[in-house]
Amino acid sequence: MILVTGGAGFIGANFVLDWLAESDEPVINLDKLTYAGNLESLASLQDDPRHIFVQGDIADKELLKQLLSKYQPRAIINFAAESHVDRSIHAPEEFIQTNVMGTFHLLEVTRHYWEGLEAGDKENFRFLHVSTDEVYGSLHKTEPAFTETHAYQPNSPYSASKAASDHLVRSYYHTYGLPVLTTNCSNNYGPYHFPEKLIPLVIVNALAGKPLPIYGDGQQIRDWLYVKDHCSAIRCVVEAGQCGETYNVGGWNEMPNIEIVQTVCTLLDEHSPRADKQKYAQQISFVTDRLGHDRRYAIDAQKIQRELGWKPQETFATGIRKTVQWYLDNQTWLANVQSGAYREWLDKNYQGREV
Ligand code: NAD
Ligand code: TYD
């Protein structure tokens, strides 16, 4: 079996669902269930004995030791993290605690477990760390996309904490020989995305008749990857990646934020038109920029294609259509994640941002 951490979050839940759709190998899912963890995303696995959910912290060494000794996983995939840049600006400490200290404790316990495995199991064991393109910092408009050898230049507390965790993972390979792999992926979108991030936030606000907040001039560029393509890349790297290597994962889909929002608005006009027949784009509102806002990210995903034969299946046009439809079809999931805590976050992040 495999152990997944953070499997109740956006990408982790998609990964667990896809993994069990593709194979019968059981998954132990260790998740702290922070505000971002949601068991409703895994409701279809409620009676599935292949999914073993454990609520807990990746920094809890005793719990980790118990889980590894009981289940003897052949691989660990580390999704667990604090993941939202805006939250890292308001309250960075939890990012250091989970992303840095949590990954460190997970690595330590994993190392002792791995050292005690029999030769064959030891050789086949893998630790895959899921990371982000944000560790590379910001690109100018004409600079080439990030390759795996691009210098680390993180600019937010979030990206700095992920960079620190990437370095720790790397060091466990070079120092102890732990068979690690790291993936650095661009912005994901798709089902089960918590509506604090741009695309689901825009869908929720549009349908509720609220403003669609665009930070600064909306010309910041991100590369966007449909989440199920990210999941297939991770499966590919865990099975065939070379230990100690990092793989950049991206969708070859660079777009400015304003175009992302306009595309979502157009799809909503088509599939769920406003009662007054006006366009959703009318709700777009330019607001005060994010502090230290990175201007551009772009991923060069040639290495993973060349060496492992992976490439994305969805274009942005096909992926965003599926995503908007999923949100329209899953209004109960969406309503249930908008708890009091969610509304408090909206007040904290958006109130007082000048329009
Ligand atoms: P998310 O915030 O939706 O989910 C994170 C999950 O981790 C939640 O279920 C949460 O409960 C859990 N968690 C948090 N702290 C924990 C702890 N201490 N112990 C155990 N569980 C804990 O995040 P996501 O968007 O699914 O991202 C998953 C991973 O992928 C992260 O490591 C993130 O840095 C990385 N990543 C995300 C993106 C993206 O666009 N979302 C892109 C590239 C990489
Ligand atoms: P986000 O989804 O938070 O992901 P990340 O910061 O990891 O890239 O944001 C994507 C882009 O959208 C980013 O450039 C910030 C911008 N953005 C807005 O313009 N308005 C918003 O309300 C949010 C949440 C993000």
Short mmCIF file of C-alpha atoms and ligand atoms in Angstrom, two decimals:
data_model
loop_
_atom_site.label_atom_id
_atom_site.label_comp_id
_atom_site.label_asym_id
_atom_site.label_seq_id
_atom_site.Cartn_x
_atom_site.Cartn_y
_atom_site.Cartn_z
CA MET A 1 0.00 0.00 0.00
CA ILE A 2 0.93 3.65 -0.17
CA LEU A 3 0.74 6.46 2.40
CA VAL A 4 -0.57 9.80 1.22
CA THR A 5 -0.42 12.90 3.42
CA GLY A 6 -2.84 15.79 2.90
CA GLY A 7 -5.20 13.53 0.96
CA ALA A 8 -8.30 15.45 2.07
CA GLY A 9 -7.12 18.65 0.38
CA PHE A 10 -7.67 19.72 -3.21
CA ILE A 11 -4.92 17.85 -5.06
CA GLY A 12 -4.57 15.06 -2.49
CA ALA A 13 -8.27 14.14 -2.68
CA ASN A 14 -8.18 14.12 -6.48
CA PHE A 15 -5.07 11.94 -6.27
CA VAL A 16 -6.64 9.41 -3.86
CA LEU A 17 -9.80 9.19 -5.98
CA ASP A 18 -7.81 8.71 -9.18
CA TRP A 19 -5.40 6.24 -7.60
CA LEU A 20 -8.22 3.98 -6.41
CA ALA A 21 -9.96 4.31 -9.77
CA GLU A 22 -6.78 3.11 -11.49
CA SER A 23 -5.63 0.36 -9.10
CA ASP A 24 -6.67 -1.73 -6.11
CA GLU A 25 -3.60 -0.84 -4.07
CA PRO A 26 -4.86 0.57 -0.75
CA VAL A 27 -4.12 4.10 0.43
CA ILE A 28 -3.55 5.29 3.99
CA ASN A 29 -4.56 8.92 4.01
CA LEU A 30 -3.03 11.00 6.85
CA ASP A 31 -4.57 14.46 7.03
CA LYS A 32 -4.86 16.97 9.86
CA LEU A 33 -8.17 18.28 8.50
CA THR A 34 -7.29 21.95 8.68
CA TYR A 35 -9.72 24.42 7.11
CA ALA A 36 -8.50 23.10 3.72
CA GLY A 37 -9.13 19.42 4.44
CA ASN A 38 -12.57 18.15 3.53
CA LEU A 39 -13.77 14.57 3.90
CA GLU A 40 -16.81 15.39 1.76
CA SER A 41 -14.45 15.33 -1.22
CA LEU A 42 -13.83 11.65 -0.41
CA ALA A 43 -17.45 10.76 0.33
CA SER A 44 -17.54 8.25 -2.54
CA LEU A 45 -14.89 6.20 -0.67
CA GLN A 46 -16.80 6.08 2.62
CA ASP A 47 -17.41 2.31 2.51
CA ASP A 48 -14.32 1.45 0.47
CA PRO A 49 -11.89 -0.71 2.52
CA ARG A 50 -9.03 0.34 0.21
CA HIS A 51 -9.11 3.85 1.74
CA ILE A 52 -7.89 4.11 5.33
CA PHE A 53 -8.31 7.65 6.66
CA VAL A 54 -6.32 8.79 9.71
CA GLN A 55 -6.74 12.28 11.13
CA GLY A 56 -3.34 13.52 12.28
CA ASP A 57 -0.39 15.85 11.80
CA ILE A 58 2.68 15.09 9.67
CA ALA A 59 4.70 16.62 12.52
CA ASP A 60 3.43 13.94 14.97
CA LYS A 61 6.39 11.55 15.02
CA GLU A 62 4.77 8.95 17.29
CA LEU A 63 1.73 8.67 15.08
CA LEU A 64 3.91 8.43 11.98
CA LYS A 65 6.01 5.67 13.52
CA GLN A 66 2.87 3.70 14.40
CA LEU A 67 1.40 4.09 10.92
CA LEU A 68 4.58 3.05 9.13
CA SER A 69 5.16 0.04 11.34
CA LYS A 70 1.52 -1.09 11.09
CA TYR A 71 0.96 -0.60 7.35
CA GLN A 72 4.49 -0.93 5.90
CA PRO A 73 3.84 1.32 2.86
CA ARG A 74 6.00 0.93 -0.24
CA ALA A 75 5.75 4.66 -0.99
CA ILE A 76 4.89 7.94 0.73
CA ILE A 77 3.49 10.88 -1.20
CA ASN A 78 3.61 14.16 0.71
CA PHE A 79 0.86 16.60 -0.28
CA ALA A 80 0.26 17.97 3.24
CA ALA A 81 1.00 21.68 3.41
CA GLU A 82 -0.37 25.11 4.06
CA SER A 83 -0.87 26.18 0.46
CA HIS A 84 -2.40 29.65 0.12
CA VAL A 85 -0.06 32.60 -0.54
CA ASP A 86 -2.49 35.22 0.84
CA ARG A 87 -2.82 33.31 4.12
CA SER A 88 0.97 33.07 4.32
CA ILE A 89 1.10 36.88 4.12
CA HIS A 90 -1.43 37.31 6.94
CA ALA A 91 -0.12 34.49 9.19
CA PRO A 92 3.17 32.87 8.11
CA GLU A 93 3.88 30.80 11.23
CA GLU A 94 1.70 27.81 10.39
CA PHE A 95 3.53 27.59 7.05
CA ILE A 96 6.85 27.13 8.81
CA GLN A 97 5.30 24.66 11.23
CA THR A 98 3.72 22.37 8.64
CA ASN A 99 5.72 22.91 5.48
CA VAL A 100 9.16 23.02 7.07
CA MET A 101 8.94 21.27 10.46
CA GLY A 102 6.22 18.87 9.35
CA THR A 103 8.19 17.76 6.29
CA PHE A 104 11.31 17.45 8.44
CA HIS A 105 9.59 15.15 10.97
CA LEU A 106 8.06 13.11 8.17
CA LEU A 107 11.48 12.70 6.57
CA GLU A 108 13.10 11.70 9.86
CA VAL A 109 10.52 9.02 10.69
CA THR A 110 10.57 7.80 7.08
CA ARG A 111 14.35 7.52 7.12
CA HIS A 112 14.34 5.27 10.22
CA TYR A 113 11.54 3.16 8.75
CA TRP A 114 13.33 2.84 5.40
CA GLU A 115 16.65 1.92 7.06
CA GLY A 116 14.90 -0.99 8.79
CA LEU A 117 13.35 -2.45 5.62
CA GLU A 118 14.60 -5.68 4.03
CA ALA A 119 16.90 -5.23 1.02
CA GLY A 120 14.28 -5.61 -1.75
CA ASP A 121 11.67 -3.41 -0.03
CA LYS A 122 14.36 -0.88 0.76
CA GLU A 123 15.40 -0.64 -2.86
CA ASN A 124 11.83 -0.27 -4.12
CA PHE A 125 10.70 2.28 -1.52
CA ARG A 126 9.95 5.86 -2.69
CA PHE A 127 9.27 9.19 -0.94
CA LEU A 128 7.67 11.68 -3.31
CA HIS A 129 7.47 15.32 -2.22
CA VAL A 130 4.85 17.44 -4.00
CA SER A 131 6.09 20.98 -4.50
CA THR A 132 5.40 24.09 -6.50
CA ASP A 133 6.87 26.24 -9.27
CA GLU A 134 6.67 29.21 -6.88
CA VAL A 135 10.01 28.19 -5.32
CA TYR A 136 11.73 29.53 -8.45
CA GLY A 137 10.48 33.09 -7.93
CA SER A 138 9.19 35.46 -10.59
CA LEU A 139 10.03 35.70 -14.32
CA HIS A 140 10.13 38.72 -16.60
CA LYS A 141 7.88 38.55 -19.65
CA THR A 142 10.57 37.39 -22.06
CA GLU A 143 12.59 35.06 -19.79
CA PRO A 144 12.54 31.34 -20.59
CA ALA A 145 10.31 29.10 -18.49
CA PHE A 146 11.59 27.44 -15.29
CA THR A 147 13.66 24.32 -15.82
CA GLU A 148 14.69 22.00 -12.98
CA THR A 149 18.05 23.79 -12.71
CA HIS A 150 16.59 27.29 -12.29
CA ALA A 151 17.85 28.97 -9.10
CA TYR A 152 15.51 28.93 -6.11
CA GLN A 153 14.30 32.52 -5.44
CA PRO A 154 11.11 32.23 -3.36
CA ASN A 155 9.33 35.53 -2.67
CA SER A 156 6.43 34.74 -0.32
CA PRO A 157 6.39 33.03 3.07
CA TYR A 158 4.52 30.19 1.33
CA SER A 159 7.08 29.69 -1.43
CA ALA A 160 9.98 30.15 1.01
CA SER A 161 8.57 27.43 3.27
CA LYS A 162 8.09 25.09 0.29
CA ALA A 163 11.63 25.86 -0.89
CA ALA A 164 12.95 24.96 2.57
CA SER A 165 11.08 21.65 2.47
CA ASP A 166 12.43 20.89 -1.02
CA HIS A 167 15.96 21.47 0.26
CA LEU A 168 15.40 19.15 3.21
CA VAL A 169 14.09 16.44 0.90
CA ARG A 170 17.11 16.85 -1.36
CA SER A 171 19.46 16.62 1.62
CA TYR A 172 17.94 13.31 2.77
CA TYR A 173 18.89 11.82 -0.59
CA HIS A 174 22.42 13.14 -0.63
CA THR A 175 23.14 12.51 3.05
CA TYR A 176 21.25 9.31 3.85
CA GLY A 177 20.44 7.91 0.42
CA LEU A 178 16.69 8.04 1.10
CA PRO A 179 15.05 7.37 -2.30
CA VAL A 180 13.26 10.70 -2.76
CA LEU A 181 11.62 12.37 -5.74
CA THR A 182 10.35 15.94 -5.99
CA THR A 183 7.78 17.40 -8.36
CA ASN A 184 7.45 21.17 -8.89
CA CYS A 185 4.09 21.91 -10.45
CA SER A 186 2.32 25.02 -11.69
CA ASN A 187 -1.16 26.27 -10.63
CA ASN A 188 -3.73 23.50 -10.54
CA TYR A 189 -7.47 23.87 -11.13
CA GLY A 190 -10.36 21.43 -11.21
CA PRO A 191 -12.91 19.67 -8.95
CA TYR A 192 -12.76 20.01 -5.12
CA HIS A 193 -10.71 23.24 -5.24
CA PHE A 194 -11.30 25.30 -2.09
CA PRO A 195 -12.83 28.66 -3.05
CA GLU A 196 -10.08 30.80 -1.55
CA LYS A 197 -8.02 30.30 -4.74
CA LEU A 198 -8.66 32.37 -7.85
CA ILE A 199 -10.73 30.08 -10.11
CA PRO A 200 -13.19 28.62 -7.57
CA LEU A 201 -13.44 32.00 -5.81
CA VAL A 202 -14.50 33.62 -9.08
CA ILE A 203 -17.10 30.92 -9.74
CA VAL A 204 -18.57 31.24 -6.23
CA ASN A 205 -18.63 35.04 -6.27
CA ALA A 206 -20.03 35.23 -9.78
CA LEU A 207 -22.95 32.93 -8.93
CA ALA A 208 -23.58 34.88 -5.71
CA GLY A 209 -23.68 38.21 -7.58
CA LYS A 210 -20.58 39.44 -5.75
CA PRO A 211 -17.53 41.34 -7.12
CA LEU A 212 -14.79 39.27 -8.78
CA PRO A 213 -11.61 40.65 -7.16
CA ILE A 214 -8.59 41.03 -9.46
CA TYR A 215 -5.38 41.98 -7.67
CA GLY A 216 -3.46 44.90 -9.21
CA ASP A 217 -3.70 45.12 -13.00
CA GLY A 218 -4.60 41.44 -13.53
CA GLN A 219 -1.65 40.98 -15.89
CA GLN A 220 0.17 38.50 -13.64
CA ILE A 221 0.84 35.31 -15.53
CA ARG A 222 0.52 31.75 -14.23
CA ASP A 223 0.76 28.38 -15.95
CA TRP A 224 -2.41 26.35 -15.33
CA LEU A 225 -2.69 22.55 -15.16
CA TYR A 226 -5.88 20.50 -14.80
CA VAL A 227 -5.57 18.70 -11.46
CA LYS A 228 -6.07 15.20 -12.90
CA ASP A 229 -3.07 15.77 -15.16
CA HIS A 230 -1.03 16.61 -12.07
CA CYS A 231 -2.22 13.38 -10.45
CA SER A 232 -1.14 11.33 -13.49
CA ALA A 233 2.26 13.05 -13.46
CA ILE A 234 2.76 12.10 -9.79
CA ARG A 235 1.78 8.48 -10.49
CA CYS A 236 4.26 8.45 -13.33
CA VAL A 237 7.12 9.93 -11.24
CA VAL A 238 6.52 7.60 -8.28
CA GLU A 239 6.67 4.55 -10.56
CA ALA A 240 9.43 5.54 -12.98
CA GLY A 241 11.22 8.67 -11.72
CA GLN A 242 14.91 8.55 -10.92
CA CYS A 243 15.66 8.88 -7.20
CA GLY A 244 17.16 12.19 -6.14
CA GLU A 245 15.74 13.93 -9.24
CA THR A 246 13.19 16.74 -9.49
CA TYR A 247 10.57 16.99 -12.23
CA ASN A 248 8.79 20.15 -13.33
CA VAL A 249 5.13 19.59 -14.13
CA GLY A 250 3.08 22.08 -16.12
CA GLY A 251 0.27 22.53 -18.61
CA TRP A 252 1.96 24.65 -21.31
CA ASN A 253 -0.84 27.09 -20.55
CA GLU A 254 0.51 30.50 -19.56
CA MET A 255 -2.28 33.03 -19.12
CA PRO A 256 -2.75 36.42 -17.40
CA ASN A 257 -5.21 36.36 -14.49
CA ILE A 258 -7.64 38.72 -16.19
CA GLU A 259 -8.02 36.29 -19.11
CA ILE A 260 -8.61 33.39 -16.72
CA VAL A 261 -11.41 35.33 -15.05
CA GLN A 262 -12.91 36.40 -18.38
CA THR A 263 -12.90 32.79 -19.59
CA VAL A 264 -14.72 31.63 -16.45
CA CYS A 265 -17.26 34.43 -16.89
CA THR A 266 -17.93 33.45 -20.50
CA LEU A 267 -18.49 29.80 -19.54
CA LEU A 268 -20.87 30.82 -16.78
CA ASP A 269 -22.75 33.08 -19.24
CA GLU A 270 -23.18 29.99 -21.41
CA HIS A 271 -24.08 27.40 -18.75
CA SER A 272 -25.77 29.42 -16.01
CA PRO A 273 -26.73 32.87 -17.35
CA ARG A 274 -27.53 35.69 -14.94
CA ALA A 275 -31.24 36.19 -14.31
CA ASP A 276 -31.00 39.76 -15.64
CA LYS A 277 -29.25 38.51 -18.83
CA GLN A 278 -26.23 40.74 -18.12
CA LYS A 279 -22.66 39.37 -18.44
CA TYR A 280 -20.80 38.02 -15.41
CA ALA A 281 -17.73 40.00 -16.53
CA GLN A 282 -19.55 43.13 -15.30
CA GLN A 283 -18.79 41.92 -11.76
CA ILE A 284 -15.01 42.14 -12.30
CA SER A 285 -13.45 44.53 -9.78
CA PHE A 286 -9.77 45.56 -9.68
CA VAL A 287 -8.56 45.68 -6.05
CA THR A 288 -5.34 46.48 -4.17
CA ASP A 289 -2.54 44.15 -5.21
CA ARG A 290 -1.13 41.27 -3.14
CA LEU A 291 2.07 42.19 -1.27
CA GLY A 292 5.17 41.00 -3.15
CA HIS A 293 2.98 39.63 -5.96
CA ASP A 294 5.04 37.48 -8.35
CA ARG A 295 4.57 38.71 -11.91
CA ARG A 296 5.03 35.55 -13.93
CA TYR A 297 5.51 31.80 -13.51
CA ALA A 298 6.14 29.48 -16.46
CA ILE A 299 7.08 25.80 -16.46
CA ASP A 300 9.31 24.01 -18.91
CA ALA A 301 7.95 20.45 -18.62
CA GLN A 302 10.20 18.87 -21.23
CA LYS A 303 12.20 16.71 -18.81
CA ILE A 304 9.23 14.71 -17.54
CA GLN A 305 7.98 14.26 -21.11
CA ARG A 306 11.38 13.25 -22.46
CA GLU A 307 12.37 10.92 -19.61
CA LEU A 308 9.03 9.54 -18.41
CA GLY A 309 6.73 10.08 -21.37
CA TRP A 310 4.24 12.23 -19.41
CA LYS A 311 2.36 15.12 -20.94
CA PRO A 312 -0.92 16.80 -20.00
CA GLN A 313 -4.12 15.44 -21.54
CA GLU A 314 -6.25 18.57 -21.08
CA THR A 315 -5.83 21.96 -22.68
CA PHE A 316 -7.00 24.95 -20.67
CA ALA A 317 -10.09 25.16 -22.89
CA THR A 318 -11.18 21.58 -22.12
CA GLY A 319 -10.11 21.58 -18.46
CA ILE A 320 -11.80 24.85 -17.51
CA ARG A 321 -15.04 23.77 -19.18
CA LYS A 322 -15.07 20.57 -17.09
CA THR A 323 -14.22 22.57 -13.97
CA VAL A 324 -17.00 25.14 -14.35
CA GLN A 325 -19.49 22.34 -15.07
CA TRP A 326 -18.30 20.44 -11.97
CA TYR A 327 -18.96 23.47 -9.75
CA LEU A 328 -22.39 23.96 -11.27
CA ASP A 329 -23.18 20.28 -10.64
CA ASN A 330 -21.82 20.24 -7.08
CA GLN A 331 -23.53 23.15 -5.38
CA THR A 332 -23.97 21.21 -2.12
CA TRP A 333 -20.22 20.57 -1.81
CA LEU A 334 -19.66 24.25 -2.54
CA ALA A 335 -22.26 25.48 -0.05
CA ASN A 336 -20.84 23.23 2.69
CA VAL A 337 -17.29 24.58 2.41
CA GLN A 338 -18.47 28.16 2.84
CA SER A 339 -18.62 27.93 6.63
CA GLY A 340 -18.23 30.74 9.16
CA ALA A 341 -14.46 30.31 9.02
CA TYR A 342 -14.54 30.80 5.25
CA ARG A 343 -16.53 34.01 5.61
CA GLU A 344 -14.10 35.27 8.26
CA TRP A 345 -11.24 34.69 5.80
CA LEU A 346 -13.04 36.68 3.09
CA ASP A 347 -13.47 39.59 5.51
CA LYS A 348 -9.81 39.44 6.53
CA ASN A 349 -8.41 39.28 3.01
CA TYR A 350 -10.81 41.45 1.01
CA GLN A 351 -12.25 44.05 3.40
CA GLY A 352 -10.34 47.28 3.12
CA ARG A 353 -8.74 46.40 -0.21
CA GLU A 354 -9.27 49.59 -2.16
CA VAL A 355 -11.30 49.08 -5.34
P1 NAD B 1 -4.75 22.25 0.11
O1 NAD B 1 -4.49 23.44 0.97
O2 NAD B 1 -6.02 22.17 -0.66
O3 NAD B 1 -4.68 20.92 1.00
C1 NAD B 1 -3.70 20.69 1.95
C2 NAD B 1 -4.13 19.48 2.79
O4 NAD B 1 -3.10 19.23 3.76
C3 NAD B 1 -5.42 19.70 3.57
O5 NAD B 1 -6.25 18.57 3.47
C4 NAD B 1 -4.95 19.89 5.00
O6 NAD B 1 -5.90 19.46 5.97
C5 NAD B 1 -3.70 19.04 5.02
N1 NAD B 1 -2.72 19.46 6.04
C6 NAD B 1 -2.29 20.73 6.31
N2 NAD B 1 -1.41 20.71 7.32
C7 NAD B 1 -1.25 19.41 7.67
C8 NAD B 1 -0.44 18.75 8.62
N3 NAD B 1 0.38 19.43 9.45
N4 NAD B 1 -0.51 17.40 8.72
C9 NAD B 1 -1.34 16.69 7.91
N5 NAD B 1 -2.14 17.27 7.00
C10 NAD B 1 -2.08 18.61 6.87
O7 NAD B 1 -3.49 22.14 -0.83
P2 NAD B 1 -3.40 21.62 -2.34
O8 NAD B 1 -3.72 22.72 -3.25
O9 NAD B 1 -4.13 20.34 -2.45
O10 NAD B 1 -1.84 21.36 -2.44
C11 NAD B 1 -1.27 20.08 -2.10
C12 NAD B 1 0.23 20.16 -2.26
O11 NAD B 1 0.56 20.51 -3.61
C13 NAD B 1 0.90 21.22 -1.39
O12 NAD B 1 2.10 20.69 -0.91
C14 NAD B 1 1.14 22.39 -2.33
O13 NAD B 1 2.27 23.13 -1.93
C15 NAD B 1 1.40 21.65 -3.62
N6 NAD B 1 1.06 22.39 -4.86
C16 NAD B 1 -0.17 22.97 -5.00
C17 NAD B 1 -0.48 23.63 -6.19
C18 NAD B 1 -1.85 24.25 -6.41
O14 NAD B 1 -2.06 24.91 -7.44
N7 NAD B 1 -2.83 24.06 -5.53
C19 NAD B 1 0.46 23.70 -7.22
C20 NAD B 1 1.72 23.09 -7.05
C21 NAD B 1 1.99 22.42 -5.85
P1 TYD B 2 -4.07 31.80 -6.30
O1 TYD B 2 -5.21 31.00 -6.83
O2 TYD B 2 -4.16 32.29 -4.88
O3 TYD B 2 -2.75 30.95 -6.54
P2 TYD B 2 -1.19 31.40 -6.42
O4 TYD B 2 -1.08 32.63 -5.61
O5 TYD B 2 -0.58 30.20 -5.75
O6 TYD B 2 -0.70 31.57 -7.84
O7 TYD B 2 -3.87 33.06 -7.23
C1 TYD B 2 -3.67 32.93 -8.62
C2 TYD B 2 -3.42 34.31 -9.18
O8 TYD B 2 -4.64 35.07 -9.05
C3 TYD B 2 -2.38 35.09 -8.42
O9 TYD B 2 -1.63 35.88 -9.36
C4 TYD B 2 -3.16 35.99 -7.49
C5 TYD B 2 -4.44 36.25 -8.28
N1 TYD B 2 -5.65 36.46 -7.45
C6 TYD B 2 -6.46 37.57 -7.69
O10 TYD B 2 -6.19 38.39 -8.60
N2 TYD B 2 -7.57 37.73 -6.93
C7 TYD B 2 -7.91 36.88 -5.93
O11 TYD B 2 -8.93 37.10 -5.22
C8 TYD B 2 -7.07 35.74 -5.70
C9 TYD B 2 -7.39 34.75 -4.61
C10 TYD B 2 -5.96 35.57 -6.50
#
